[in-house]
Short mmCIF file of C-alpha atoms in Angstrom, two decimals:
data_model
loop_
_atom_site.label_atom_id
_atom_site.label_comp_id
_atom_site.label_asym_id
_atom_site.label_seq_id
_atom_site.Cartn_x
_atom_site.Cartn_y
_atom_site.Cartn_z
CA ASN A 26 130.75 109.06 -100.52
CA ALA A 27 131.05 110.00 -104.41
CA GLY A 28 130.71 113.75 -103.67
CA VAL A 29 129.49 115.59 -106.70
CA THR A 30 127.75 113.48 -109.64
CA GLN A 31 126.79 114.75 -112.70
CA THR A 32 124.83 113.31 -115.11
CA PRO A 33 124.79 113.38 -118.56
CA LYS A 34 128.45 113.19 -119.63
CA PHE A 35 127.83 113.88 -122.61
CA ARG A 36 124.80 115.19 -124.49
CA ILE A 37 123.82 116.61 -128.43
CA LEU A 38 121.24 118.54 -129.04
CA LYS A 39 119.59 120.59 -131.26
CA ILE A 40 118.79 124.22 -131.44
CA GLY A 41 115.79 125.43 -129.81
CA GLN A 42 115.78 121.99 -127.90
CA SER A 43 115.54 121.75 -124.33
CA MET A 44 117.28 119.92 -121.64
CA THR A 45 118.28 119.18 -117.61
CA LEU A 46 121.29 119.45 -116.30
CA GLN A 47 121.56 117.10 -112.78
CA CYS A 48 123.75 117.46 -110.03
CA THR A 49 123.52 115.88 -106.80
CA GLN A 50 126.39 116.12 -103.81
CA ASP A 51 126.13 113.45 -101.07
CA MET A 52 128.89 115.73 -98.67
CA ASN A 53 125.64 117.83 -97.10
CA HIS A 54 127.02 121.03 -98.78
CA ASN A 55 124.65 124.24 -98.66
CA TYR A 56 126.01 125.90 -101.52
CA MET A 57 125.80 125.21 -104.95
CA TYR A 58 126.98 126.47 -108.09
CA TRP A 59 126.97 125.71 -111.83
CA TYR A 60 129.90 127.39 -113.79
CA ARG A 61 130.18 126.74 -117.70
CA GLN A 62 133.83 127.09 -119.13
CA ASP A 63 134.64 127.79 -123.13
CA PRO A 64 138.30 127.23 -124.13
CA GLY A 65 140.08 130.02 -123.38
CA MET A 66 137.56 131.33 -121.03
CA GLY A 67 137.80 130.40 -117.54
CA LEU A 68 134.93 129.01 -115.73
CA LYS A 69 131.53 131.49 -115.29
CA LEU A 70 128.99 131.54 -112.85
CA ILE A 71 125.28 130.65 -114.31
CA TYR A 72 123.47 130.52 -111.04
CA TYR A 73 123.84 129.54 -107.37
CA SER A 74 122.11 128.53 -104.06
CA VAL A 75 122.87 128.71 -100.58
CA GLY A 76 120.43 126.36 -99.95
CA ALA A 77 116.80 124.61 -100.43
CA GLY A 78 114.34 126.76 -102.22
CA ILE A 79 116.66 129.54 -102.70
CA THR A 80 118.81 130.65 -105.71
CA ASP A 81 120.11 133.48 -107.71
CA LYS A 82 122.03 134.49 -110.88
CA GLY A 83 125.59 134.51 -111.60
CA GLU A 84 127.81 136.29 -114.30
CA VAL A 85 125.91 134.64 -117.03
CA PRO A 86 122.39 133.71 -116.27
CA ASN A 87 120.64 134.53 -119.67
CA GLY A 88 119.24 131.17 -121.42
CA TYR A 89 119.59 129.08 -118.37
CA ASN A 90 117.26 128.26 -114.87
CA VAL A 91 117.61 126.40 -111.83
CA SER A 92 115.65 124.96 -109.20
CA ARG A 93 117.04 124.26 -105.28
CA SER A 94 114.19 121.74 -104.07
CA THR A 95 116.58 119.38 -101.86
CA THR A 96 120.34 120.00 -100.32
CA GLU A 97 121.56 117.43 -102.22
CA ASP A 98 120.33 118.34 -105.99
CA PHE A 99 120.47 121.50 -108.04
CA PRO A 100 119.52 121.06 -111.93
CA LEU A 101 119.93 123.36 -114.79
CA ARG A 102 117.57 123.83 -116.87
CA LEU A 103 118.20 124.86 -120.84
CA GLU A 104 115.28 126.26 -122.71
CA LEU A 105 115.48 126.55 -126.50
CA ALA A 106 119.06 125.89 -127.13
CA ALA A 107 121.42 127.93 -128.77
CA PRO A 108 124.95 127.18 -130.68
CA SER A 109 126.40 130.02 -127.96
CA GLN A 110 125.70 127.83 -125.17
CA THR A 111 127.71 124.81 -126.72
CA SER A 112 130.19 124.37 -123.38
CA VAL A 113 131.32 122.18 -120.31
CA TYR A 114 129.10 122.43 -117.77
CA PHE A 115 130.80 121.87 -114.62
CA CYS A 116 128.72 121.79 -111.21
CA ALA A 117 130.46 122.41 -107.81
CA SER A 118 129.82 122.52 -104.14
CA ARG A 119 130.72 124.05 -100.67
CA TYR A 120 130.83 123.81 -97.41
CA TYR A 121 128.89 127.00 -95.50
CA GLY A 122 131.80 126.99 -92.77
CA GLN A 123 134.97 125.72 -94.56
CA SER A 124 137.43 128.50 -93.63
CA THR A 125 139.46 127.38 -97.16
CA GLY A 126 137.15 128.57 -99.46
CA GLU A 127 137.30 125.10 -101.20
CA LEU A 128 135.05 124.00 -103.91
CA PHE A 129 134.11 120.65 -104.90
CA PHE A 130 133.43 119.98 -108.65
CA GLY A 131 131.61 117.46 -110.49
CA GLU A 132 133.72 115.58 -113.87
CA GLY A 133 131.35 117.96 -116.32
CA SER A 134 128.90 117.82 -118.53
CA ARG A 135 129.87 118.31 -122.29
CA LEU A 136 127.62 119.57 -124.07
CA THR A 137 127.10 120.35 -127.62
CA VAL A 138 124.51 122.09 -129.56
CA LEU A 139 124.30 121.94 -133.59
CA GLN B 28 137.82 144.94 -117.12
CA LYS B 29 137.84 142.12 -116.11
CA GLU B 30 138.17 141.30 -112.29
CA VAL B 31 140.57 138.66 -112.63
CA GLU B 32 143.24 138.44 -115.14
CA GLN B 33 144.95 135.38 -116.26
CA ASP B 34 147.20 134.51 -119.25
CA PRO B 35 146.39 131.21 -120.98
CA GLY B 36 149.24 130.19 -122.11
CA PRO B 37 150.49 127.46 -123.04
CA LEU B 38 153.28 127.10 -121.26
CA SER B 39 156.04 124.74 -121.46
CA VAL B 40 159.27 123.96 -119.89
CA PRO B 41 161.67 121.57 -119.69
CA GLU B 42 160.92 118.81 -116.75
CA GLY B 43 162.78 120.66 -113.89
CA ALA B 44 162.48 123.87 -114.16
CA ILE B 45 160.75 126.09 -112.38
CA VAL B 46 157.36 127.24 -113.23
CA SER B 47 155.57 130.81 -112.50
CA LEU B 48 152.27 131.46 -113.41
CA ASN B 49 150.65 134.63 -112.37
CA CYS B 50 147.20 136.57 -112.14
CA THR B 51 145.84 140.12 -111.09
CA TYR B 52 142.42 141.52 -109.72
CA SER B 53 140.98 144.19 -109.76
CA ASN B 54 138.36 144.09 -106.63
CA SER B 55 139.88 144.78 -103.67
CA ALA B 56 137.66 142.80 -101.69
CA PHE B 57 138.13 139.55 -102.16
CA GLN B 58 139.68 137.60 -99.13
CA TYR B 59 140.55 134.21 -100.32
CA PHE B 60 143.06 133.75 -102.83
CA MET B 61 143.08 130.00 -104.04
CA TRP B 62 145.24 127.80 -107.78
CA TYR B 63 143.18 125.08 -108.84
CA ARG B 64 144.91 122.44 -110.99
CA GLN B 65 142.15 120.71 -113.82
CA TYR B 66 143.30 117.76 -115.48
CA SER B 67 142.58 117.47 -119.01
CA ARG B 68 138.48 116.19 -119.03
CA LYS B 69 138.34 116.40 -115.28
CA GLY B 70 136.87 118.67 -112.79
CA PRO B 71 138.97 120.99 -111.17
CA GLU B 72 140.66 120.25 -107.93
CA LEU B 73 141.97 122.31 -105.01
CA LEU B 74 145.55 122.94 -105.10
CA MET B 75 146.44 125.89 -102.86
CA TYR B 76 144.51 128.40 -100.63
CA THR B 77 145.28 131.65 -99.28
CA TYR B 78 143.14 134.45 -96.87
CA SER B 79 145.93 136.97 -96.57
CA SER B 80 149.01 138.86 -98.28
CA GLY B 81 152.23 136.45 -98.01
CA ASN B 82 153.88 133.89 -99.13
CA LYS B 83 152.45 129.84 -98.04
CA GLU B 84 154.08 126.22 -99.05
CA ASP B 85 153.52 122.94 -99.90
CA GLY B 86 156.05 120.55 -100.83
CA ARG B 87 157.05 121.70 -104.43
CA PHE B 88 153.72 124.41 -104.53
CA THR B 89 154.78 128.30 -103.28
CA ALA B 90 151.38 130.74 -103.74
CA GLN B 91 152.08 134.14 -102.88
CA VAL B 92 149.87 136.89 -102.70
CA ASP B 93 150.27 141.03 -102.95
CA LYS B 94 147.21 142.45 -101.84
CA SER B 95 148.54 146.02 -102.39
CA SER B 96 149.49 145.02 -106.02
CA LYS B 97 146.76 143.11 -106.31
CA TYR B 98 148.51 140.08 -107.53
CA ILE B 99 148.49 136.80 -107.22
CA SER B 100 151.51 133.48 -107.96
CA LEU B 101 151.98 129.97 -107.80
CA PHE B 102 155.79 128.70 -108.15
CA ILE B 103 156.27 125.06 -109.06
CA ARG B 104 159.89 123.75 -108.48
CA ASP B 105 161.01 121.32 -110.00
CA SER B 106 158.82 120.73 -112.70
CA GLN B 107 157.18 117.04 -113.41
CA PRO B 108 155.48 115.96 -116.61
CA SER B 109 152.58 114.58 -114.33
CA ASP B 110 152.09 118.62 -113.34
CA SER B 111 150.96 119.34 -116.97
CA ALA B 112 148.09 120.43 -116.38
CA THR B 113 145.64 124.46 -116.68
CA TYR B 114 146.17 126.06 -113.74
CA LEU B 115 143.34 128.49 -112.55
CA CYS B 116 143.80 131.50 -110.15
CA ALA B 117 140.70 132.37 -108.30
CA MET B 118 139.29 134.61 -105.65
CA SER B 119 136.45 135.31 -103.32
CA VAL B 120 134.92 137.28 -100.70
CA ASN B 121 133.26 136.01 -97.45
CA THR B 122 129.24 137.01 -98.83
CA GLY B 123 126.43 137.20 -101.30
CA GLY B 124 126.98 132.82 -100.99
CA PHE B 125 130.47 132.88 -101.35
CA LYS B 126 130.90 133.31 -105.52
CA THR B 127 134.33 132.34 -106.65
CA ILE B 128 135.33 134.26 -109.44
CA PHE B 129 137.97 132.43 -111.83
CA GLY B 130 140.79 133.64 -114.04
CA ALA B 131 140.97 132.56 -118.05
CA GLY B 132 143.02 129.48 -116.43
CA THR B 133 147.20 128.74 -118.05
CA ARG B 134 147.80 125.29 -119.63
CA LEU B 135 151.13 123.99 -118.85
CA PHE B 136 153.40 121.75 -120.19
CA VAL B 137 156.32 119.81 -118.75
CA LYS B 138 158.45 117.90 -121.34
CA ALA B 139 160.32 114.88 -119.96
#
């Protein structure tokens, strides 16, 4: 049981390039989330999904896209990368019936846009 | 006004001290109140969880929720160098995808 796995762990992009951050979970969780974390700013929700085929915007969705074709995978797409997207990105998941509301996080993907 | 306010610190204390971490919030709909601990270059992990107002204790950790004041706290007794981490308060409602809103996180350093 690997939990939530994110790839890549580190990436440097040039302005205007595009890339996909991969996230997969093996806990059969319905809900999945993408957050970004900037220094002193906590975690900001980018997009979330309540199940395969269903996605919705969070607090800071501009410049990103997501898809959810399977329960396990929730990739985050960055189009036309900008320096403002330099951040640490965390994927998280939770089970619908979980009473604690606990989120299970991946180890993060550090992205630098130059 | 931010939905969740948390002083980012840093907070530096000597080993054995009692640590108090706090958050305020503005959305009265929040139902679930959590504290996550995040070590450097790692993902956050759930430390404490409460559903209603009152206290909850787990070993050296106590979480308090005061819904009337929209104020939550985390107390760490007999703090240890291994407690050095960033502590994030988090809150959510059981609707709309169970979105969780996080505070800025407080960096804590416990000196041996």
